[in-house]
């Protein structure tokens, strides 16, 4: 659990610059750090320093609890009206024969494949396609709820919603009300990319603006619903633009409280128009998790999305502010494998998930999509523990 010892040592360490000691003091006092402080952390501090601060906050907020869920993805299409420069996965409509476009029935087949299995969430993400309009998604969500009412639908992002509501001449509120009535339970954090308009124009031109992204989340939260937030980092953005991005999220969260988790997404550089941009190091990934944990004092959860960051860095991140590693996934997403991530067929068994967390001394908790605990796996013994990796629990 959170102890002040390491923080106190930093505060008293006169070999550290005053700014570093003052920021540590703010954390100990439970005070919010400023945007200038956050920029200072990015520009002038090392991993071990931010790690101590972030771990203190993580343990104060969540103890050793580390959450995961049992989920699968459906990616209805990779054909897209946009062509974001970082996207390895999408195909333009003129090249649609190279991609896939699922029908409602094909998506229901995927949902039915999980009948009788203990998954709790389906996550929809993918390209933006003109024929997938408001009535299409309403029908999809209704059919899923009719088939399996308890399955949580986490679906789409303001990128799709802005596009389909405009086409239907609906206000954001009218559109989100219709999605909720059809069965949408929560919104994932995608499509945020980086809010700075200049960088956004260069890497994600044409799709919804930062203001539109934030407005749709705001409306969703005002309806009493929840969502996540992401930040695509480690490409051509500056540290100041990362701070600006997180600051806009922190301000909205002050107003609504509707965000559950913040998920930094590391730019992966294979098979896209930005392959010449090198990826940042794992040290920078961990620093970024830590600084987001320190800055976003009003977010309860920081998530490392393991299919994107890789299992090893996800595991290490649990000492740098992260307290959630997403889900079992069951090899149902292609976004990251196509962009060069380590796992080409991302899937983790419950035992792998639990042992990833347990091996670094944290407490594995299966959660539902709204972070209500389903099961504490701390003392669970798995058949496969005796068969692989040479460790057995107990
Ligand atoms: O918005 C696409 C990102 C996002 C690349 O809310 C890339 O629980 C890095 O938002 N390198 C979609 N990132 C995925 C997403 C998400 C994932 C897991 C959980 C949740 C949640 C949300 O993926 C896109 C974009 O930022 N992305 N291509 C790439 N080459
Ligand atoms: Fe389309 Fe999303 Fe890829 Fe952009 S990131 S091209 S909106 S699928």
Short mmCIF file of C-alpha atoms and ligand atoms in Angstrom, two decimals:
data_model
loop_
_atom_site.label_atom_id
_atom_site.label_comp_id
_atom_site.label_asym_id
_atom_site.label_seq_id
_atom_site.Cartn_x
_atom_site.Cartn_y
_atom_site.Cartn_z
CA UNK A 1 0.00 0.00 0.00
CA UNK A 2 0.99 3.64 -0.42
CA UNK A 3 3.78 4.71 1.93
CA UNK A 4 5.33 8.18 2.06
CA UNK A 5 8.91 6.98 2.62
CA UNK A 6 10.11 7.17 -0.97
CA UNK A 7 8.32 10.48 -1.56
CA UNK A 8 9.79 11.97 1.61
CA UNK A 9 13.27 10.95 0.50
CA UNK A 10 12.73 12.85 -2.77
CA UNK A 11 11.46 15.93 -0.94
CA UNK A 12 14.51 15.95 1.33
CA UNK A 13 17.06 15.11 -1.39
CA UNK A 14 18.99 18.36 -1.84
CA UNK A 15 20.81 17.00 -4.86
CA UNK A 16 17.48 17.30 -6.73
CA UNK A 17 16.39 20.57 -8.38
CA UNK A 18 13.90 22.61 -6.34
CA UNK A 19 11.15 22.08 -8.94
CA UNK A 20 11.41 18.30 -8.55
CA UNK A 21 11.25 18.53 -4.77
CA UNK A 22 8.28 20.90 -4.91
CA UNK A 23 6.32 18.64 -7.25
CA UNK A 24 6.97 15.68 -4.92
CA UNK A 25 5.70 17.82 -2.03
CA UNK A 26 2.51 18.62 -3.96
CA UNK A 27 1.89 14.91 -4.48
CA UNK A 28 2.41 14.20 -0.78
CA UNK A 29 -0.04 17.02 0.06
CA UNK A 30 -2.61 15.59 -2.36
CA UNK A 31 -2.40 18.77 -4.46
CA UNK A 32 -3.00 18.95 -8.20
CA UNK A 33 0.06 19.64 -10.37
CA UNK A 34 -0.08 22.42 -12.98
CA UNK A 35 0.45 22.14 -16.73
CA UNK A 36 3.87 23.78 -16.21
CA UNK A 37 4.72 21.08 -13.66
CA UNK A 38 3.69 18.38 -16.13
CA UNK A 39 5.84 19.90 -18.85
CA UNK A 40 8.72 20.05 -16.38
CA UNK A 41 8.24 16.33 -15.65
CA UNK A 42 8.40 15.48 -19.37
CA UNK A 43 11.40 17.71 -20.05
CA UNK A 44 13.57 17.39 -16.97
CA UNK A 45 12.89 14.25 -14.94
CA UNK A 46 13.85 10.62 -15.31
CA UNK A 47 11.90 7.38 -15.07
CA UNK A 48 12.87 6.53 -11.51
CA UNK A 49 11.68 9.91 -10.20
CA UNK A 50 8.30 9.96 -11.98
CA UNK A 51 7.90 6.27 -11.15
CA UNK A 52 8.03 6.97 -7.39
CA UNK A 53 5.40 9.70 -7.69
CA UNK A 54 3.13 7.69 -9.97
CA UNK A 55 3.35 4.54 -7.87
CA UNK A 56 2.48 6.49 -4.74
CA UNK A 57 -0.65 7.87 -6.44
CA UNK A 58 -1.56 4.48 -7.92
CA UNK A 59 -1.39 2.81 -4.54
CA UNK A 60 -3.26 5.63 -2.81
CA UNK A 61 -6.07 5.41 -5.38
CA UNK A 62 -6.24 1.70 -6.13
CA UNK A 63 -3.89 -0.14 -3.75
CA UNK A 64 -2.44 -3.18 -5.52
CA UNK A 65 -5.68 -3.81 -7.37
CA UNK A 66 -5.08 -4.38 -11.07
CA UNK A 67 -8.11 -4.79 -13.27
CA UNK A 68 -8.79 -6.79 -16.41
CA UNK A 69 -11.92 -7.97 -18.14
CA UNK A 70 -13.05 -10.80 -20.40
CA UNK A 71 -13.88 -9.23 -23.70
CA UNK A 72 -13.77 -9.56 -27.46
CA UNK A 73 -13.70 -7.04 -30.27
CA UNK A 74 -15.73 -6.73 -33.44
CA UNK A 75 -14.14 -4.66 -36.19
CA UNK A 76 -17.02 -4.32 -38.69
CA UNK A 77 -14.80 -2.94 -41.45
CA UNK A 78 -11.34 -1.63 -42.20
CA UNK A 79 -12.59 0.38 -45.18
CA UNK A 80 -12.71 4.04 -44.24
CA UNK A 81 -13.64 7.41 -45.68
CA UNK A 82 -10.62 8.87 -43.84
CA UNK A 83 -6.96 8.07 -44.28
CA UNK A 84 -5.18 8.89 -41.03
CA UNK A 85 -1.44 8.86 -41.60
CA UNK A 86 -0.75 6.55 -38.61
CA UNK A 87 -3.38 3.97 -39.54
CA UNK A 88 -1.93 0.70 -40.81
CA UNK A 89 -5.23 -1.02 -41.05
CA UNK A 90 -7.65 1.04 -43.08
CA UNK A 91 -8.27 0.88 -46.84
CA UNK A 92 -9.78 3.71 -48.85
CA UNK A 93 -13.17 3.10 -50.43
CA UNK A 94 -11.58 3.05 -53.90
CA UNK A 95 -9.48 0.06 -52.69
CA UNK A 96 -12.29 -1.61 -50.79
CA UNK A 97 -11.67 -5.00 -52.42
CA UNK A 98 -8.50 -5.23 -50.25
CA UNK A 99 -10.50 -4.83 -47.02
CA UNK A 100 -13.46 -6.39 -45.23
CA UNK A 101 -17.02 -5.14 -44.67
CA UNK A 102 -19.16 -7.26 -42.36
CA UNK A 103 -22.91 -7.60 -42.59
CA UNK A 104 -25.16 -7.50 -39.53
CA UNK A 105 -25.52 -11.25 -39.74
CA UNK A 106 -21.75 -11.78 -39.83
CA UNK A 107 -21.40 -9.64 -36.70
CA UNK A 108 -24.16 -11.60 -34.97
CA UNK A 109 -22.30 -14.81 -35.86
CA UNK A 110 -19.31 -13.46 -33.91
CA UNK A 111 -21.53 -12.58 -30.93
CA UNK A 112 -23.11 -16.07 -31.04
CA UNK A 113 -19.66 -17.68 -31.07
CA UNK A 114 -19.31 -16.52 -27.45
CA UNK A 115 -22.62 -18.02 -26.27
CA UNK A 116 -22.02 -19.85 -23.00
CA UNK A 117 -18.55 -18.32 -22.57
CA UNK A 118 -17.87 -15.96 -19.65
CA UNK A 119 -17.16 -12.79 -21.65
CA UNK A 120 -18.78 -9.61 -20.35
CA UNK A 121 -18.01 -7.01 -23.04
CA UNK A 122 -17.97 -6.55 -26.81
CA UNK A 123 -15.85 -3.63 -28.05
CA UNK A 124 -16.69 -2.20 -31.50
CA UNK A 125 -14.07 -0.27 -33.40
CA UNK A 126 -13.09 0.15 -37.02
CA UNK A 127 -13.40 2.23 -40.15
CA UNK A 128 -16.03 4.81 -41.08
CA UNK A 129 -18.21 3.65 -43.93
CA UNK A 130 -21.22 5.45 -45.50
CA UNK A 131 -23.53 2.42 -45.42
CA UNK A 132 -22.99 1.96 -41.67
CA UNK A 133 -25.44 4.68 -40.65
CA UNK A 134 -27.60 5.37 -37.60
CA UNK A 135 -30.32 2.79 -38.46
CA UNK A 136 -27.61 0.19 -39.15
CA UNK A 137 -25.95 0.61 -35.74
CA UNK A 138 -29.34 0.79 -34.01
CA UNK A 139 -30.29 -2.53 -35.55
CA UNK A 140 -26.91 -4.05 -34.60
CA UNK A 141 -27.07 -2.96 -30.96
CA UNK A 142 -30.74 -4.00 -30.63
CA UNK A 143 -30.05 -7.44 -32.04
CA UNK A 144 -27.14 -7.98 -29.66
CA UNK A 145 -29.22 -6.94 -26.66
CA UNK A 146 -32.10 -9.18 -27.77
CA UNK A 147 -29.69 -12.10 -28.03
CA UNK A 148 -27.58 -11.48 -24.89
CA UNK A 149 -28.94 -8.62 -22.77
CA UNK A 150 -26.15 -8.67 -20.17
CA UNK A 151 -23.32 -8.32 -22.71
CA UNK A 152 -21.93 -4.78 -22.31
CA UNK A 153 -21.67 -2.92 -25.63
CA UNK A 154 -18.70 -0.55 -25.67
CA UNK A 155 -18.87 0.92 -29.10
CA UNK A 156 -17.59 3.35 -31.68
CA UNK A 157 -16.13 6.79 -31.06
CA UNK A 158 -17.00 10.44 -31.77
CA UNK A 159 -15.30 9.94 -35.15
CA UNK A 160 -18.10 7.61 -36.26
CA UNK A 161 -20.81 9.38 -34.28
CA UNK A 162 -20.00 12.83 -35.69
CA UNK A 163 -20.09 11.36 -39.22
CA UNK A 164 -23.32 9.37 -38.92
CA UNK A 165 -25.30 12.00 -36.97
CA UNK A 166 -24.40 14.69 -39.51
CA UNK A 167 -25.60 12.45 -42.32
CA UNK A 168 -28.90 11.81 -40.46
CA UNK A 169 -29.26 15.52 -39.55
CA UNK A 170 -29.34 14.69 -35.84
CA UNK A 171 -27.85 16.78 -33.05
CA UNK A 172 -25.19 15.01 -30.99
CA UNK A 173 -27.65 14.68 -28.12
CA UNK A 174 -30.43 13.24 -30.28
CA UNK A 175 -27.95 10.82 -31.83
CA UNK A 176 -26.49 9.64 -28.53
CA UNK A 177 -30.00 9.21 -27.09
CA UNK A 178 -30.84 6.93 -30.01
CA UNK A 179 -27.65 4.92 -29.52
CA UNK A 180 -28.39 4.50 -25.84
CA UNK A 181 -31.98 3.48 -26.55
CA UNK A 182 -30.66 0.86 -28.99
CA UNK A 183 -28.36 -0.65 -26.36
CA UNK A 184 -25.05 1.23 -26.34
CA UNK A 185 -23.63 0.97 -22.81
CA UNK A 186 -20.36 2.92 -22.97
CA UNK A 187 -17.99 4.65 -25.35
CA UNK A 188 -14.35 3.58 -25.77
CA UNK A 189 -11.61 6.18 -25.81
CA UNK A 190 -10.55 6.03 -29.44
CA UNK A 191 -10.40 8.78 -32.03
CA UNK A 192 -8.89 11.31 -29.62
CA UNK A 193 -5.43 10.98 -31.20
CA UNK A 194 -3.85 14.30 -30.24
CA UNK A 195 -6.09 17.33 -29.73
CA UNK A 196 -3.69 20.00 -31.00
CA UNK A 197 -5.29 21.11 -34.28
CA UNK A 198 -2.06 21.51 -36.24
CA UNK A 199 -0.83 17.98 -35.44
CA UNK A 200 -4.36 16.58 -35.79
CA UNK A 201 -4.60 18.04 -39.31
CA UNK A 202 -1.31 16.38 -40.23
CA UNK A 203 -2.02 12.89 -38.87
CA UNK A 204 -5.82 12.60 -38.81
CA UNK A 205 -7.07 15.25 -41.20
CA UNK A 206 -10.80 15.51 -41.91
CA UNK A 207 -12.16 13.58 -38.99
CA UNK A 208 -13.93 15.15 -36.01
CA UNK A 209 -12.10 17.98 -34.27
CA UNK A 210 -10.88 17.96 -30.67
CA UNK A 211 -13.84 20.15 -29.70
CA UNK A 212 -16.33 17.79 -31.34
CA UNK A 213 -14.68 14.76 -29.70
CA UNK A 214 -14.90 16.41 -26.29
CA UNK A 215 -18.48 17.63 -26.85
CA UNK A 216 -19.78 14.16 -27.70
CA UNK A 217 -18.15 12.73 -24.55
CA UNK A 218 -19.55 15.62 -22.51
CA UNK A 219 -23.08 14.98 -23.75
CA UNK A 220 -22.73 11.24 -23.11
CA UNK A 221 -21.56 11.94 -19.56
CA UNK A 222 -24.40 14.42 -18.99
CA UNK A 223 -26.75 11.58 -19.91
CA UNK A 224 -25.28 9.70 -16.92
CA UNK A 225 -23.15 7.41 -19.08
CA UNK A 226 -19.43 6.55 -19.02
CA UNK A 227 -16.54 6.49 -21.43
CA UNK A 228 -12.75 6.26 -21.73
CA UNK A 229 -10.16 8.61 -23.17
CA UNK A 230 -7.00 7.89 -25.17
CA UNK A 231 -3.97 9.81 -26.38
CA UNK A 232 -1.91 8.70 -29.37
CA UNK A 233 1.66 9.67 -28.45
CA UNK A 234 5.21 9.20 -29.61
CA UNK A 235 4.97 10.44 -33.22
CA UNK A 236 5.38 14.09 -34.25
CA UNK A 237 3.76 15.72 -31.22
CA UNK A 238 5.72 17.74 -28.64
CA UNK A 239 5.64 17.22 -24.87
CA UNK A 240 3.66 20.48 -24.61
CA UNK A 241 1.03 19.04 -26.96
CA UNK A 242 0.74 15.92 -24.78
CA UNK A 243 0.19 18.15 -21.74
CA UNK A 244 -2.39 20.21 -23.64
CA UNK A 245 -4.23 17.00 -24.61
CA UNK A 246 -4.36 15.71 -21.05
CA UNK A 247 -5.30 19.13 -19.72
CA UNK A 248 -8.40 19.28 -21.94
CA UNK A 249 -9.38 15.85 -20.64
CA UNK A 250 -8.77 16.88 -17.03
CA UNK A 251 -10.94 19.98 -17.50
CA UNK A 252 -13.83 17.99 -18.96
CA UNK A 253 -13.50 15.38 -16.22
CA UNK A 254 -13.76 18.18 -13.61
CA UNK A 255 -17.11 19.09 -15.14
CA UNK A 256 -18.64 15.66 -15.72
CA UNK A 257 -16.71 12.92 -13.88
CA UNK A 258 -17.78 10.54 -16.66
CA UNK A 259 -14.39 9.20 -17.76
CA UNK A 260 -13.38 5.87 -16.29
CA UNK A 261 -9.89 5.24 -17.68
CA UNK A 262 -7.16 7.09 -19.52
CA UNK A 263 -5.34 4.95 -22.08
CA UNK A 264 -2.10 6.24 -23.61
CA UNK A 265 -1.69 4.60 -27.04
CA UNK A 266 1.87 4.26 -28.30
CA UNK A 267 2.31 5.11 -31.98
CA UNK A 268 3.37 1.93 -33.81
CA UNK A 269 5.06 2.59 -37.11
CA UNK A 270 4.69 -0.43 -39.39
CA UNK A 271 2.74 -0.38 -42.67
CA UNK A 272 1.50 3.19 -42.50
CA UNK A 273 2.26 6.57 -44.04
CA UNK A 274 4.39 7.48 -41.00
CA UNK A 275 6.74 4.50 -41.03
CA UNK A 276 9.70 6.88 -41.27
CA UNK A 277 8.87 8.21 -37.78
CA UNK A 278 10.74 6.09 -35.21
CA UNK A 279 8.85 4.59 -32.29
CA UNK A 280 9.71 5.86 -28.81
CA UNK A 281 11.56 3.62 -26.35
CA UNK A 282 9.91 1.52 -23.62
CA UNK A 283 11.49 3.92 -21.10
CA UNK A 284 9.52 6.76 -22.69
CA UNK A 285 6.37 4.59 -22.64
CA UNK A 286 6.76 4.05 -18.90
CA UNK A 287 7.55 7.73 -18.28
CA UNK A 288 4.43 8.66 -20.21
CA UNK A 289 2.24 6.28 -18.17
CA UNK A 290 3.72 7.71 -14.99
CA UNK A 291 3.29 11.38 -15.94
CA UNK A 292 -0.31 10.77 -17.02
CA UNK A 293 -0.97 9.10 -13.64
CA UNK A 294 0.52 12.12 -11.86
CA UNK A 295 -1.28 14.77 -13.96
CA UNK A 296 -4.74 13.20 -14.28
CA UNK A 297 -5.65 13.34 -10.60
CA UNK A 298 -9.37 13.10 -11.40
CA UNK A 299 -9.10 9.84 -13.40
CA UNK A 300 -9.49 6.73 -11.26
CA UNK A 301 -7.82 4.35 -13.73
CA UNK A 302 -4.81 4.38 -16.06
CA UNK A 303 -4.87 1.54 -18.56
CA UNK A 304 -2.02 -0.12 -20.46
CA UNK A 305 -3.59 -1.67 -23.54
CA UNK A 306 -1.39 -4.75 -23.86
CA UNK A 307 -2.03 -5.64 -27.55
CA UNK A 308 -0.55 -2.24 -28.43
CA UNK A 309 2.26 -1.89 -25.90
CA UNK A 310 3.23 -5.58 -25.63
CA UNK A 311 2.87 -7.88 -22.64
CA UNK A 312 6.25 -7.09 -21.04
CA UNK A 313 5.88 -3.31 -21.01
CA UNK A 314 2.26 -3.69 -19.87
CA UNK A 315 3.53 -5.77 -16.96
CA UNK A 316 6.26 -3.24 -16.10
CA UNK A 317 3.78 -0.37 -16.32
CA UNK A 318 2.07 -1.73 -13.20
CA UNK A 319 4.95 -0.17 -11.23
CA UNK A 320 4.55 3.18 -13.04
CA UNK A 321 0.98 4.22 -12.32
CA UNK A 322 -1.02 1.73 -14.39
CA UNK A 323 -3.77 -0.29 -12.69
CA UNK A 324 -5.63 -1.84 -15.63
CA UNK A 325 -4.46 -3.96 -18.56
CA UNK A 326 -7.71 -4.27 -20.55
CA UNK A 327 -8.93 -7.72 -21.51
CA UNK A 328 -8.44 -11.23 -22.79
CA UNK A 329 -9.30 -10.03 -26.38
CA UNK A 330 -9.32 -13.55 -27.88
CA UNK A 331 -7.48 -12.56 -31.06
CA UNK A 332 -10.30 -10.34 -32.30
CA UNK A 333 -8.45 -7.12 -33.13
CA UNK A 334 -6.12 -6.39 -36.00
CA UNK A 335 -5.39 -2.66 -35.51
CA UNK A 336 -2.12 -3.18 -33.67
CA UNK A 337 -0.83 -6.38 -35.22
CA UNK A 338 -1.11 -4.66 -38.61
CA UNK A 339 0.87 -1.68 -37.23
CA UNK A 340 3.74 -3.87 -36.00
CA UNK A 341 2.86 -4.72 -32.38
CA UNK A 342 4.54 -7.73 -30.76
CA UNK A 343 1.49 -10.01 -30.55
CA UNK A 344 0.36 -10.92 -34.04
CA UNK A 345 -2.68 -12.81 -32.68
CA UNK A 346 -3.51 -10.99 -29.45
CA UNK A 347 -5.23 -13.27 -26.95
CA UNK A 348 -4.57 -14.00 -23.29
CA UNK A 349 -6.12 -16.78 -21.25
CA UNK A 350 -7.42 -15.85 -17.82
CA UNK A 351 -4.40 -17.66 -16.32
CA UNK A 352 -1.97 -15.60 -18.43
CA UNK A 353 -3.75 -12.39 -17.52
CA UNK A 354 -3.76 -13.23 -13.83
CA UNK A 355 -0.15 -14.39 -13.77
CA UNK A 356 1.02 -11.29 -15.67
CA UNK A 357 -0.39 -9.26 -12.78
CA UNK A 358 0.49 -11.62 -9.91
CA UNK A 359 4.13 -12.04 -10.95
CA UNK A 360 4.81 -8.38 -10.19
CA UNK A 361 3.10 -8.56 -6.82
CA UNK A 362 -0.21 -6.97 -7.72
CA UNK A 363 -3.76 -8.13 -7.07
CA UNK A 364 -5.63 -9.37 -10.18
CA UNK A 365 -9.29 -8.41 -10.21
CA UNK A 366 -11.65 -9.29 -13.02
CA UNK A 367 -13.97 -6.31 -13.49
CA UNK A 368 -17.00 -5.51 -15.56
CA UNK A 369 -16.90 -2.63 -18.02
CA UNK A 370 -17.87 -0.11 -15.32
CA UNK A 371 -15.12 -1.31 -12.94
CA UNK A 372 -17.38 -3.23 -10.61
CA UNK A 373 -15.36 -6.23 -9.36
CA UNK A 374 -16.41 -9.65 -10.63
CA UNK A 375 -13.74 -11.87 -9.09
CA UNK A 376 -10.51 -11.54 -7.11
CA UNK A 377 -8.01 -14.01 -8.59
CA UNK A 378 -5.24 -13.48 -6.04
CA UNK A 379 -5.33 -17.06 -4.76
CA UNK A 380 -6.65 -18.82 -7.84
CA UNK A 381 -4.72 -21.93 -8.87
CA UNK A 382 -4.86 -22.71 -12.56
CA UNK A 383 -4.34 -26.11 -14.13
CA UNK A 384 -1.90 -24.57 -16.62
CA UNK A 385 0.27 -23.03 -13.86
CA UNK A 386 1.73 -26.45 -13.33
CA UNK A 387 2.36 -26.90 -17.04
CA UNK A 388 4.11 -23.82 -18.31
CA UNK A 389 6.70 -21.22 -17.42
CA UNK A 390 7.80 -23.34 -14.47
CA UNK A 391 5.94 -21.51 -11.75
CA UNK A 392 3.05 -22.73 -9.73
CA UNK A 393 1.08 -20.59 -7.36
CA UNK A 394 0.97 -22.08 -3.82
O1 LIG B 1 -8.17 5.95 -32.20
C1 LIG B 1 -4.64 3.24 -34.71
C2 LIG B 1 -5.21 4.00 -32.36
C3 LIG B 1 -7.30 3.77 -31.56
C4 LIG B 1 -2.47 3.08 -34.54
O2 LIG B 1 -11.50 2.59 -24.52
C5 LIG B 1 -3.00 3.46 -33.31
O3 LIG B 1 -11.05 0.71 -23.55
C6 LIG B 1 -0.91 3.47 -32.42
O4 LIG B 1 -9.11 3.59 -28.86
N1 LIG B 1 -0.31 3.14 -33.59
C7 LIG B 1 -8.46 2.79 -31.41
N2 LIG B 1 -2.23 3.63 -32.24
C8 LIG B 1 -8.28 1.86 -30.22
C9 LIG B 1 -8.78 2.44 -28.93
C10 LIG B 1 -8.91 1.59 -27.72
C11 LIG B 1 -8.20 0.42 -27.62
C12 LIG B 1 -8.35 -0.36 -26.48
C13 LIG B 1 -9.21 -0.02 -25.46
C14 LIG B 1 -9.94 1.16 -25.57
C15 LIG B 1 -10.89 1.51 -24.49
C16 LIG B 1 -9.79 1.97 -26.71
O5 LIG B 1 -6.16 3.05 -31.97
C17 LIG B 1 -7.41 4.86 -32.59
C18 LIG B 1 -5.95 5.26 -32.74
O6 LIG B 1 -5.61 6.23 -31.78
N3 LIG B 1 -4.34 3.55 -33.45
N4 LIG B 1 -3.49 2.96 -35.41
C19 LIG B 1 -1.06 2.96 -34.67
N5 LIG B 1 -0.47 2.66 -35.83
FE1 LIG B 2 -10.29 5.45 -40.44
FE2 LIG B 2 -9.95 5.24 -37.79
FE3 LIG B 2 -7.98 4.41 -39.47
FE4 LIG B 2 -8.50 7.03 -39.21
S1 LIG B 2 -7.75 5.64 -37.56
S2 LIG B 2 -8.21 5.90 -41.17
S3 LIG B 2 -10.72 7.05 -38.89
S4 LIG B 2 -10.03 3.52 -39.29
#
